[in-house]
Amino acid sequence: MSYIDVIKEKARMDKKTIVLPETTDKRTLIAASNIMKERIADIIMIGDEEKIMDGATWLEIELDGVKIINPKTCEKLDYYANILYEVRKNKGMTPEKAKEILLADPLTFGVIMVKANEADGMVAGACHATADTLRPALQILKTAPGVKLVSGFFLMCVPDCEFGHEGTFLFADCGLNQDPTAEELAAIAESSARSFKSLVGAKPVIAMLSHSTRGSAKHPLVDKVVEAAKIAHEQYPHLTLDGELQLDAALVPSVAKSKAPGSEVAGKANVLIFPNLDSGNIGYKLVQRLAKAEAYGPMLQGIAKPVNDLSRGCSWQDIVGVVALTAVQAQLA
């Protein structure tokens, strides 16, 4: 059974309700149909019911059991607008503006439903930029208690791979924080360890990645990763973590023996913490495209309730997978 099939089975055991607000996108419609068929989650879609059903007919799919909510005719619009007003009134929000936003932006409408406990999570980003997905989630749901920052990760499932946990890895941060500080990298490592443990079920073995291994290169970028590893050891001593490590030293046992002898992480890593967004984003796309890996994300960690982003290049199968993962996150929230 593949990793995502295991996640789907977990999702079925305690079915959650997930909002899919991008109902003008055919991938979202196809994904919703398959989610319902596979009984992975209950689905709420935001938009005009007639247009959504016309789209389903054109695609020759069924949306039986999907709940469709049109903000323009929603009986709870005023209630939702008041929630948005209360959350954002200190930022200049008015009741009138709140209603206007909910009528214009299905992503904000979906997040408000999660805030109101009428849905357990939301997945979007197939046809919106990451910022458009994250902004309402951060403004309305905010960060979870005790979390220093919200970060993004991908779960990467690499076929026929001898490394990681049976070919499964967590890459972070590949979608949100552009140039994290050393302290932020340490916090990303801690959040990523929890995400890996909860979603993969294996012990997280964390490599703080760099172009240097144990001082093989000198540069301020290397210094940042070294400091991040030091902070992580001090603040999160329970973590199995090492750095700075080059990627081959982190993954390949034979390389680890020569470059990082005695490391409890080198040659065994399954959680890879990239030093900045450039390297993380490039890294996951290389693995996805060249190694034919399944890439699920960017998943978000640290938000009070699960809201997850999609790559605009995603397939409908990717959406199904991220919905399943979001449902499992909701079970653990």
PDB file of C-alpha atoms in Angstrom, residues 17-323:
ATOM      1  CA  THR A  17     -15.347  18.165   6.420  1.00  0.00           C
ATOM      2  CA  ILE A  18     -13.029  20.035   4.056  1.00  0.00           C
ATOM      3  CA  VAL A  19     -13.808  23.206   2.074  1.00  0.00           C
ATOM      4  CA  LEU A  20     -12.789  23.417  -1.591  1.00  0.00           C
ATOM      5  CA  PRO A  21     -13.470  27.027  -2.621  1.00  0.00           C
ATOM      6  CA  GLU A  22     -11.979  27.032  -6.147  1.00  0.00           C
ATOM      7  CA  THR A  23     -15.055  25.725  -7.914  1.00  0.00           C
ATOM      8  CA  THR A  24     -14.298  27.300 -11.303  1.00  0.00           C
ATOM      9  CA  ASP A  25     -11.282  24.992 -11.669  1.00  0.00           C
ATOM     10  CA  LYS A  26     -11.984  21.657 -13.343  1.00  0.00           C
ATOM     11  CA  ARG A  27      -9.267  19.879 -11.329  1.00  0.00           C
ATOM     12  CA  THR A  28     -11.087  20.828  -8.144  1.00  0.00           C
ATOM     13  CA  LEU A  29     -14.384  19.469  -9.469  1.00  0.00           C
ATOM     14  CA  ILE A  30     -12.799  16.183 -10.536  1.00  0.00           C
ATOM     15  CA  ALA A  31     -11.005  15.905  -7.183  1.00  0.00           C
ATOM     16  CA  ALA A  32     -14.241  16.536  -5.261  1.00  0.00           C
ATOM     17  CA  SER A  33     -15.991  13.792  -7.206  1.00  0.00           C
ATOM     18  CA  ASN A  34     -13.233  11.292  -6.440  1.00  0.00           C
ATOM     19  CA  ILE A  35     -13.001  12.305  -2.778  1.00  0.00           C
ATOM     20  CA  MET A  36     -16.690  11.558  -2.373  1.00  0.00           C
ATOM     21  CA  LYS A  37     -16.376   8.243  -4.214  1.00  0.00           C
ATOM     22  CA  GLU A  38     -13.442   7.206  -2.052  1.00  0.00           C
ATOM     23  CA  ARG A  39     -15.210   8.479   1.114  1.00  0.00           C
ATOM     24  CA  ILE A  40     -12.088  10.359   2.178  1.00  0.00           C
ATOM     25  CA  ALA A  41     -13.891  13.448   3.496  1.00  0.00           C
ATOM     26  CA  ASP A  42     -17.133  15.363   3.319  1.00  0.00           C
ATOM     27  CA  ILE A  43     -16.780  18.263   0.914  1.00  0.00           C
ATOM     28  CA  ILE A  44     -18.145  21.813   0.940  1.00  0.00           C
ATOM     29  CA  MET A  45     -17.799  23.805  -2.284  1.00  0.00           C
ATOM     30  CA  ILE A  46     -18.214  27.582  -2.488  1.00  0.00           C
ATOM     31  CA  GLY A  47     -19.954  29.083  -5.503  1.00  0.00           C
ATOM     32  CA  ASP A  48     -23.005  29.126  -7.736  1.00  0.00           C
ATOM     33  CA  GLU A  49     -24.656  25.698  -7.624  1.00  0.00           C
ATOM     34  CA  GLU A  50     -25.940  25.844 -11.180  1.00  0.00           C
ATOM     35  CA  LYS A  51     -22.520  26.699 -12.603  1.00  0.00           C
ATOM     36  CA  ILE A  52     -20.819  24.029 -10.495  1.00  0.00           C
ATOM     37  CA  MET A  53     -23.270  21.354 -11.589  1.00  0.00           C
ATOM     38  CA  ASP A  54     -23.001  22.490 -15.218  1.00  0.00           C
ATOM     39  CA  GLY A  55     -19.250  22.051 -14.906  1.00  0.00           C
ATOM     40  CA  ALA A  56     -19.720  18.576 -13.466  1.00  0.00           C
ATOM     41  CA  THR A  57     -22.015  17.637 -16.332  1.00  0.00           C
ATOM     42  CA  TRP A  58     -19.513  18.908 -18.891  1.00  0.00           C
ATOM     43  CA  LEU A  59     -16.760  16.892 -17.200  1.00  0.00           C
ATOM     44  CA  GLU A  60     -19.059  13.851 -16.963  1.00  0.00           C
ATOM     45  CA  ILE A  61     -18.554  13.490 -13.227  1.00  0.00           C
ATOM     46  CA  GLU A  62     -20.893  13.216 -10.246  1.00  0.00           C
ATOM     47  CA  LEU A  63     -20.901  15.441  -7.181  1.00  0.00           C
ATOM     48  CA  ASP A  64     -23.413  13.434  -5.185  1.00  0.00           C
ATOM     49  CA  GLY A  65     -23.233  14.337  -1.515  1.00  0.00           C
ATOM     50  CA  VAL A  66     -21.179  17.504  -2.002  1.00  0.00           C
ATOM     51  CA  LYS A  67     -22.564  20.499  -0.106  1.00  0.00           C
ATOM     52  CA  ILE A  68     -22.582  23.654  -2.224  1.00  0.00           C
ATOM     53  CA  ILE A  69     -22.866  27.074  -0.601  1.00  0.00           C
ATOM     54  CA  ASN A  70     -23.436  30.234  -2.616  1.00  0.00           C
ATOM     55  CA  PRO A  71     -22.334  33.261  -0.561  1.00  0.00           C
ATOM     56  CA  LYS A  72     -24.921  35.425  -2.346  1.00  0.00           C
ATOM     57  CA  THR A  73     -27.827  33.312  -1.076  1.00  0.00           C
ATOM     58  CA  CYS A  74     -26.284  31.981   2.148  1.00  0.00           C
ATOM     59  CA  GLU A  75     -28.585  32.426   5.139  1.00  0.00           C
ATOM     60  CA  LYS A  76     -25.552  32.734   7.427  1.00  0.00           C
ATOM     61  CA  LEU A  77     -23.843  35.529   5.502  1.00  0.00           C
ATOM     62  CA  ASP A  78     -24.474  38.123   8.218  1.00  0.00           C
ATOM     63  CA  TYR A  79     -23.264  35.684  10.894  1.00  0.00           C
ATOM     64  CA  TYR A  80     -20.064  34.989   8.958  1.00  0.00           C
ATOM     65  CA  ALA A  81     -19.566  38.692   8.271  1.00  0.00           C
ATOM     66  CA  ASN A  82     -19.794  39.407  11.977  1.00  0.00           C
ATOM     67  CA  ILE A  83     -17.101  36.818  12.705  1.00  0.00           C
ATOM     68  CA  LEU A  84     -14.821  38.475  10.166  1.00  0.00           C
ATOM     69  CA  TYR A  85     -15.599  41.900  11.573  1.00  0.00           C
ATOM     70  CA  GLU A  86     -14.838  40.830  15.152  1.00  0.00           C
ATOM     71  CA  VAL A  87     -11.544  39.213  14.162  1.00  0.00           C
ATOM     72  CA  ARG A  88     -10.361  42.155  12.064  1.00  0.00           C
ATOM     73  CA  LYS A  89     -12.026  45.234  13.577  1.00  0.00           C
ATOM     74  CA  ASN A  90      -8.759  46.362  15.150  1.00  0.00           C
ATOM     75  CA  LYS A  91      -7.347  46.498  11.618  1.00  0.00           C
ATOM     76  CA  GLY A  92     -10.092  48.801  10.374  1.00  0.00           C
ATOM     77  CA  MET A  93     -12.647  46.185   9.303  1.00  0.00           C
ATOM     78  CA  THR A  94     -16.292  47.276   9.220  1.00  0.00           C
ATOM     79  CA  PRO A  95     -19.407  45.054   9.044  1.00  0.00           C
ATOM     80  CA  GLU A  96     -20.106  46.358   5.551  1.00  0.00           C
ATOM     81  CA  LYS A  97     -16.574  45.661   4.351  1.00  0.00           C
ATOM     82  CA  ALA A  98     -16.661  42.197   5.896  1.00  0.00           C
ATOM     83  CA  LYS A  99     -19.773  41.286   3.932  1.00  0.00           C
ATOM     84  CA  GLU A 100     -18.283  42.717   0.756  1.00  0.00           C
ATOM     85  CA  ILE A 101     -15.147  40.587   1.160  1.00  0.00           C
ATOM     86  CA  LEU A 102     -17.125  37.408   1.795  1.00  0.00           C
ATOM     87  CA  LEU A 103     -19.217  37.967  -1.311  1.00  0.00           C
ATOM     88  CA  ALA A 104     -16.138  38.588  -3.445  1.00  0.00           C
ATOM     89  CA  ASP A 105     -13.584  36.112  -2.097  1.00  0.00           C
ATOM     90  CA  PRO A 106     -14.486  32.409  -1.782  1.00  0.00           C
ATOM     91  CA  LEU A 107     -11.182  31.650  -0.014  1.00  0.00           C
ATOM     92  CA  THR A 108     -12.003  34.029   2.836  1.00  0.00           C
ATOM     93  CA  PHE A 109     -15.526  32.605   2.943  1.00  0.00           C
ATOM     94  CA  GLY A 110     -14.060  29.111   3.292  1.00  0.00           C
ATOM     95  CA  VAL A 111     -11.687  30.144   6.084  1.00  0.00           C
ATOM     96  CA  ILE A 112     -14.587  31.771   7.952  1.00  0.00           C
ATOM     97  CA  MET A 113     -16.475  28.470   7.778  1.00  0.00           C
ATOM     98  CA  VAL A 114     -13.451  26.770   9.363  1.00  0.00           C
ATOM     99  CA  LYS A 115     -13.309  29.490  12.011  1.00  0.00           C
ATOM    100  CA  ALA A 116     -17.021  28.960  12.729  1.00  0.00           C
ATOM    101  CA  ASN A 117     -16.398  25.195  13.220  1.00  0.00           C
ATOM    102  CA  GLU A 118     -18.635  24.366  10.275  1.00  0.00           C
ATOM    103  CA  ALA A 119     -15.705  22.815   8.449  1.00  0.00           C
ATOM    104  CA  ASP A 120     -12.545  21.159   9.727  1.00  0.00           C
ATOM    105  CA  GLY A 121     -10.098  22.494   7.141  1.00  0.00           C
ATOM    106  CA  MET A 122      -9.656  24.059   3.718  1.00  0.00           C
ATOM    107  CA  VAL A 123      -7.560  23.301   0.634  1.00  0.00           C
ATOM    108  CA  ALA A 124      -6.954  25.916  -2.079  1.00  0.00           C
ATOM    109  CA  GLY A 125      -4.251  27.260  -4.358  1.00  0.00           C
ATOM    110  CA  ALA A 126      -4.897  25.429  -7.640  1.00  0.00           C
ATOM    111  CA  CYS A 127      -5.705  28.778  -9.256  1.00  0.00           C
ATOM    112  CA  HIS A 128      -4.582  31.252  -6.581  1.00  0.00           C
ATOM    113  CA  ALA A 129      -1.157  32.399  -5.445  1.00  0.00           C
ATOM    114  CA  THR A 130       0.105  31.136  -2.103  1.00  0.00           C
ATOM    115  CA  ALA A 131      -0.334  34.599  -0.599  1.00  0.00           C
ATOM    116  CA  ASP A 132      -4.034  34.583  -1.488  1.00  0.00           C
ATOM    117  CA  THR A 133      -4.505  31.280   0.343  1.00  0.00           C
ATOM    118  CA  LEU A 134      -2.391  32.154   3.350  1.00  0.00           C
ATOM    119  CA  ARG A 135      -3.552  35.695   3.984  1.00  0.00           C
ATOM    120  CA  PRO A 136      -7.079  34.910   5.230  1.00  0.00           C
ATOM    121  CA  ALA A 137      -5.867  31.840   7.122  1.00  0.00           C
ATOM    122  CA  LEU A 138      -3.266  33.837   9.042  1.00  0.00           C
ATOM    123  CA  GLN A 139      -5.549  36.820   9.593  1.00  0.00           C
ATOM    124  CA  ILE A 140      -8.585  34.843  10.732  1.00  0.00           C
ATOM    125  CA  LEU A 141      -7.367  31.552  12.205  1.00  0.00           C
ATOM    126  CA  LYS A 142      -3.954  32.795  13.380  1.00  0.00           C
ATOM    127  CA  THR A 143      -1.145  30.631  14.701  1.00  0.00           C
ATOM    128  CA  ALA A 144      -1.620  27.679  17.012  1.00  0.00           C
ATOM    129  CA  PRO A 145      -0.717  28.157  20.706  1.00  0.00           C
ATOM    130  CA  GLY A 146       3.000  27.923  21.367  1.00  0.00           C
ATOM    131  CA  VAL A 147       3.979  28.147  17.686  1.00  0.00           C
ATOM    132  CA  LYS A 148       6.636  30.716  16.775  1.00  0.00           C
ATOM    133  CA  LEU A 149       5.860  30.944  13.077  1.00  0.00           C
ATOM    134  CA  VAL A 150       3.820  29.320  10.347  1.00  0.00           C
ATOM    135  CA  SER A 151       5.861  27.407   7.792  1.00  0.00           C
ATOM    136  CA  GLY A 152       5.273  25.263   4.745  1.00  0.00           C
ATOM    137  CA  PHE A 153       6.367  21.742   3.895  1.00  0.00           C
ATOM    138  CA  PHE A 154       6.014  19.100   1.231  1.00  0.00           C
ATOM    139  CA  LEU A 155       5.644  15.408   1.828  1.00  0.00           C
ATOM    140  CA  MET A 156       7.684  13.749  -0.889  1.00  0.00           C
ATOM    141  CA  CYS A 157       7.119  10.108  -1.808  1.00  0.00           C
ATOM    142  CA  VAL A 158       9.932   8.926  -4.087  1.00  0.00           C
ATOM    143  CA  PRO A 159       9.365   5.631  -5.930  1.00  0.00           C
ATOM    144  CA  ASP A 160      11.964   2.851  -5.603  1.00  0.00           C
ATOM    145  CA  CYS A 161      14.002   4.938  -3.182  1.00  0.00           C
ATOM    146  CA  GLU A 162      16.323   3.401  -0.586  1.00  0.00           C
ATOM    147  CA  PHE A 163      16.644   6.618   1.406  1.00  0.00           C
ATOM    148  CA  GLY A 164      14.399   8.391   3.915  1.00  0.00           C
ATOM    149  CA  HIS A 165      11.567   6.439   5.505  1.00  0.00           C
ATOM    150  CA  GLU A 166      10.759   3.939   2.764  1.00  0.00           C
ATOM    151  CA  GLY A 167      11.242   6.715   0.214  1.00  0.00           C
ATOM    152  CA  THR A 168       9.126   9.245   2.111  1.00  0.00           C
ATOM    153  CA  PHE A 169      10.552  12.601   3.170  1.00  0.00           C
ATOM    154  CA  LEU A 170       9.425  15.929   4.556  1.00  0.00           C
ATOM    155  CA  PHE A 171      10.967  19.003   2.876  1.00  0.00           C
ATOM    156  CA  ALA A 172      10.708  22.392   4.633  1.00  0.00           C
ATOM    157  CA  ASP A 173      10.314  25.285   4.107  1.00  0.00           C
ATOM    158  CA  CYS A 174       9.505  25.112   0.395  1.00  0.00           C
ATOM    159  CA  GLY A 175       6.597  27.507   0.125  1.00  0.00           C
ATOM    160  CA  LEU A 176       6.420  30.307   2.663  1.00  0.00           C
ATOM    161  CA  ASN A 177       9.417  31.788   4.520  1.00  0.00           C
ATOM    162  CA  GLN A 178      11.854  33.288   2.044  1.00  0.00           C
ATOM    163  CA  ASP A 179      14.986  33.731   4.132  1.00  0.00           C
ATOM    164  CA  PRO A 180      14.406  32.441   7.667  1.00  0.00           C
ATOM    165  CA  THR A 181      16.762  33.426  10.459  1.00  0.00           C
ATOM    166  CA  ALA A 182      18.679  30.823  12.409  1.00  0.00           C
ATOM    167  CA  GLU A 183      16.054  30.869  15.150  1.00  0.00           C
ATOM    168  CA  GLU A 184      13.268  30.544  12.584  1.00  0.00           C
ATOM    169  CA  LEU A 185      15.040  27.596  10.940  1.00  0.00           C
ATOM    170  CA  ALA A 186      15.198  25.899  14.332  1.00  0.00           C
ATOM    171  CA  ALA A 187      11.466  26.482  14.845  1.00  0.00           C
ATOM    172  CA  ILE A 188      10.737  25.126  11.353  1.00  0.00           C
ATOM    173  CA  ALA A 189      12.720  22.007  12.247  1.00  0.00           C
ATOM    174  CA  GLU A 190      10.673  21.467  15.410  1.00  0.00           C
ATOM    175  CA  SER A 191       7.335  21.946  13.621  1.00  0.00           C
ATOM    176  CA  SER A 192       8.483  19.674  10.801  1.00  0.00           C
ATOM    177  CA  ALA A 193       9.413  16.931  13.243  1.00  0.00           C
ATOM    178  CA  ARG A 194       5.901  17.000  14.685  1.00  0.00           C
ATOM    179  CA  SER A 195       4.333  16.996  11.226  1.00  0.00           C
ATOM    180  CA  PHE A 196       6.456  14.061  10.073  1.00  0.00           C
ATOM    181  CA  LYS A 197       5.688  12.052  13.190  1.00  0.00           C
ATOM    182  CA  SER A 198       1.938  12.660  12.949  1.00  0.00           C
ATOM    183  CA  LEU A 199       1.550  12.212   9.179  1.00  0.00           C
ATOM    184  CA  VAL A 200       4.134   9.516   8.461  1.00  0.00           C
ATOM    185  CA  GLY A 201       4.194   7.746  11.807  1.00  0.00           C
ATOM    186  CA  ALA A 202       7.960   7.292  11.878  1.00  0.00           C
ATOM    187  CA  LYS A 203      10.732   8.855  13.925  1.00  0.00           C
ATOM    188  CA  PRO A 204      11.848  12.173  12.390  1.00  0.00           C
ATOM    189  CA  VAL A 205      15.571  12.313  11.634  1.00  0.00           C
ATOM    190  CA  ILE A 206      16.336  15.927  10.776  1.00  0.00           C
ATOM    191  CA  ALA A 207      19.131  17.308   8.603  1.00  0.00           C
ATOM    192  CA  MET A 208      19.804  21.052   8.526  1.00  0.00           C
ATOM    193  CA  LEU A 209      20.995  21.380   4.935  1.00  0.00           C
ATOM    194  CA  SER A 210      23.793  23.533   3.561  1.00  0.00           C
ATOM    195  CA  HIS A 211      26.409  23.556   0.803  1.00  0.00           C
ATOM    196  CA  SER A 212      28.844  22.685   3.597  1.00  0.00           C
ATOM    197  CA  THR A 213      29.305  19.695   5.893  1.00  0.00           C
ATOM    198  CA  ARG A 214      30.928  20.254   9.273  1.00  0.00           C
ATOM    199  CA  GLY A 215      32.924  23.288   8.255  1.00  0.00           C
ATOM    200  CA  SER A 216      33.947  22.206   4.750  1.00  0.00           C
ATOM    201  CA  ALA A 217      33.012  25.702   3.523  1.00  0.00           C
ATOM    202  CA  LYS A 218      33.110  29.112   5.170  1.00  0.00           C
ATOM    203  CA  HIS A 219      30.331  31.603   4.489  1.00  0.00           C
ATOM    204  CA  PRO A 220      27.664  33.563   6.398  1.00  0.00           C
ATOM    205  CA  LEU A 221      25.021  31.252   4.866  1.00  0.00           C
ATOM    206  CA  VAL A 222      26.807  28.289   6.449  1.00  0.00           C
ATOM    207  CA  ASP A 223      27.073  30.139   9.749  1.00  0.00           C
ATOM    208  CA  LYS A 224      23.292  30.604   9.769  1.00  0.00           C
ATOM    209  CA  VAL A 225      22.662  26.870   9.463  1.00  0.00           C
ATOM    210  CA  VAL A 226      25.266  26.056  12.118  1.00  0.00           C
ATOM    211  CA  GLU A 227      23.599  28.529  14.472  1.00  0.00           C
ATOM    212  CA  ALA A 228      20.164  27.093  13.660  1.00  0.00           C
ATOM    213  CA  ALA A 229      21.328  23.603  14.620  1.00  0.00           C
ATOM    214  CA  LYS A 230      22.795  24.959  17.861  1.00  0.00           C
ATOM    215  CA  ILE A 231      19.529  26.738  18.743  1.00  0.00           C
ATOM    216  CA  ALA A 232      17.516  23.615  17.910  1.00  0.00           C
ATOM    217  CA  HIS A 233      19.668  21.482  20.210  1.00  0.00           C
ATOM    218  CA  GLU A 234      19.246  24.014  23.023  1.00  0.00           C
ATOM    219  CA  GLN A 235      15.508  24.685  22.637  1.00  0.00           C
ATOM    220  CA  TYR A 236      14.335  21.280  21.383  1.00  0.00           C
ATOM    221  CA  PRO A 237      16.764  18.751  22.902  1.00  0.00           C
ATOM    222  CA  HIS A 238      14.417  15.850  22.163  1.00  0.00           C
ATOM    223  CA  LEU A 239      14.993  16.190  18.411  1.00  0.00           C
ATOM    224  CA  THR A 240      17.298  13.883  16.474  1.00  0.00           C
ATOM    225  CA  LEU A 241      18.961  16.649  14.458  1.00  0.00           C
ATOM    226  CA  ASP A 242      22.322  17.521  12.945  1.00  0.00           C
ATOM    227  CA  GLY A 243      23.772  20.236  10.751  1.00  0.00           C
ATOM    228  CA  GLU A 244      25.256  21.713   8.788  1.00  0.00           C
ATOM    229  CA  LEU A 245      25.060  18.806   6.309  1.00  0.00           C
ATOM    230  CA  GLN A 246      25.254  18.595   2.543  1.00  0.00           C
ATOM    231  CA  LEU A 247      22.428  16.649   0.954  1.00  0.00           C
ATOM    232  CA  ASP A 248      24.524  13.600   0.076  1.00  0.00           C
ATOM    233  CA  ALA A 249      25.908  13.433   3.601  1.00  0.00           C
ATOM    234  CA  ALA A 250      22.378  13.642   4.970  1.00  0.00           C
ATOM    235  CA  LEU A 251      21.030  10.800   2.840  1.00  0.00           C
ATOM    236  CA  VAL A 252      23.764   8.419   1.680  1.00  0.00           C
ATOM    237  CA  PRO A 253      25.338   6.188   4.364  1.00  0.00           C
ATOM    238  CA  SER A 254      28.632   5.735   2.499  1.00  0.00           C
ATOM    239  CA  VAL A 255      29.051   9.491   2.060  1.00  0.00           C
ATOM    240  CA  ALA A 256      28.008  10.101   5.666  1.00  0.00           C
ATOM    241  CA  LYS A 257      30.810   7.858   6.931  1.00  0.00           C
ATOM    242  CA  SER A 258      33.452  10.003   5.279  1.00  0.00           C
ATOM    243  CA  LYS A 259      31.898  13.464   5.636  1.00  0.00           C
ATOM    244  CA  ALA A 260      30.149  13.229   9.015  1.00  0.00           C
ATOM    245  CA  PRO A 261      31.432  10.206  10.958  1.00  0.00           C
ATOM    246  CA  GLY A 262      29.626   9.584  14.208  1.00  0.00           C
ATOM    247  CA  SER A 263      26.541  11.607  13.278  1.00  0.00           C
ATOM    248  CA  GLU A 264      23.238  10.042  14.348  1.00  0.00           C
ATOM    249  CA  VAL A 265      21.532  11.836  11.424  1.00  0.00           C
ATOM    250  CA  ALA A 266      23.944  11.667   8.494  1.00  0.00           C
ATOM    251  CA  GLY A 267      22.993   8.916   6.067  1.00  0.00           C
ATOM    252  CA  LYS A 268      19.603   8.454   7.760  1.00  0.00           C
ATOM    253  CA  ALA A 269      17.715  11.757   7.342  1.00  0.00           C
ATOM    254  CA  ASN A 270      14.049  11.809   6.429  1.00  0.00           C
ATOM    255  CA  VAL A 271      13.270  15.445   7.324  1.00  0.00           C
ATOM    256  CA  LEU A 272      15.234  17.953   5.256  1.00  0.00           C
ATOM    257  CA  ILE A 273      15.345  21.584   6.397  1.00  0.00           C
ATOM    258  CA  PHE A 274      16.457  23.886   3.587  1.00  0.00           C
ATOM    259  CA  PRO A 275      18.315  27.116   4.403  1.00  0.00           C
ATOM    260  CA  ASN A 276      15.986  29.341   2.365  1.00  0.00           C
ATOM    261  CA  LEU A 277      12.959  29.296   0.095  1.00  0.00           C
ATOM    262  CA  ASP A 278      14.985  29.292  -3.120  1.00  0.00           C
ATOM    263  CA  SER A 279      16.762  26.048  -2.290  1.00  0.00           C
ATOM    264  CA  GLY A 280      13.650  24.423  -0.847  1.00  0.00           C
ATOM    265  CA  ASN A 281      11.390  25.268  -3.773  1.00  0.00           C
ATOM    266  CA  ILE A 282      13.980  24.265  -6.355  1.00  0.00           C
ATOM    267  CA  GLY A 283      14.781  21.096  -4.446  1.00  0.00           C
ATOM    268  CA  TYR A 284      11.248  19.758  -4.201  1.00  0.00           C
ATOM    269  CA  LYS A 285      10.529  20.504  -7.869  1.00  0.00           C
ATOM    270  CA  LEU A 286      13.709  18.735  -8.982  1.00  0.00           C
ATOM    271  CA  VAL A 287      12.755  15.632  -7.013  1.00  0.00           C
ATOM    272  CA  GLN A 288       9.154  15.798  -8.213  1.00  0.00           C
ATOM    273  CA  ARG A 289       9.986  16.186 -11.902  1.00  0.00           C
ATOM    274  CA  LEU A 290      13.201  14.184 -12.269  1.00  0.00           C
ATOM    275  CA  ALA A 291      12.641  11.421  -9.729  1.00  0.00           C
ATOM    276  CA  LYS A 292       8.892  11.199 -10.516  1.00  0.00           C
ATOM    277  CA  ALA A 293       8.093  11.755  -6.841  1.00  0.00           C
ATOM    278  CA  GLU A 294       4.620  12.410  -5.519  1.00  0.00           C
ATOM    279  CA  ALA A 295       4.739  15.875  -3.955  1.00  0.00           C
ATOM    280  CA  TYR A 296       1.961  16.793  -1.533  1.00  0.00           C
ATOM    281  CA  GLY A 297       1.832  20.435  -0.549  1.00  0.00           C
ATOM    282  CA  PRO A 298       2.796  22.998   0.283  1.00  0.00           C
ATOM    283  CA  MET A 299       1.190  21.828   3.502  1.00  0.00           C
ATOM    284  CA  LEU A 300       1.104  24.404   6.267  1.00  0.00           C
ATOM    285  CA  GLN A 301       2.145  23.856   9.869  1.00  0.00           C
ATOM    286  CA  GLY A 302       1.508  26.155  12.774  1.00  0.00           C
ATOM    287  CA  ILE A 303      -1.954  27.488  11.889  1.00  0.00           C
ATOM    288  CA  ALA A 304      -4.646  26.991  14.546  1.00  0.00           C
ATOM    289  CA  LYS A 305      -6.734  24.879  12.135  1.00  0.00           C
ATOM    290  CA  PRO A 306      -5.564  23.153   8.950  1.00  0.00           C
ATOM    291  CA  VAL A 307      -5.551  25.218   5.767  1.00  0.00           C
ATOM    292  CA  ASN A 308      -3.321  23.939   2.990  1.00  0.00           C
ATOM    293  CA  ASP A 309      -2.004  25.392  -0.220  1.00  0.00           C
ATOM    294  CA  LEU A 310      -1.667  23.736  -3.619  1.00  0.00           C
ATOM    295  CA  SER A 311       0.827  24.274  -6.386  1.00  0.00           C
ATOM    296  CA  ARG A 312      -0.843  25.925  -9.362  1.00  0.00           C
ATOM    297  CA  GLY A 313       0.678  23.117 -11.407  1.00  0.00           C
ATOM    298  CA  CYS A 314      -1.125  20.454  -9.373  1.00  0.00           C
ATOM    299  CA  SER A 315      -3.192  17.607 -10.799  1.00  0.00           C
ATOM    300  CA  TRP A 316      -6.600  16.563  -9.519  1.00  0.00           C
ATOM    301  CA  GLN A 317      -4.871  13.582  -7.935  1.00  0.00           C
ATOM    302  CA  ASP A 318      -2.635  15.991  -5.994  1.00  0.00           C
ATOM    303  CA  ILE A 319      -5.735  17.759  -4.679  1.00  0.00           C
ATOM    304  CA  VAL A 320      -7.209  14.455  -3.494  1.00  0.00           C
ATOM    305  CA  GLY A 321      -3.972  13.668  -1.683  1.00  0.00           C
ATOM    306  CA  VAL A 322      -3.750  17.073   0.021  1.00  0.00           C
ATOM    307  CA  VAL A 323      -7.401  16.820   1.098  1.00  0.00           C
TER     308      VAL A 323
END
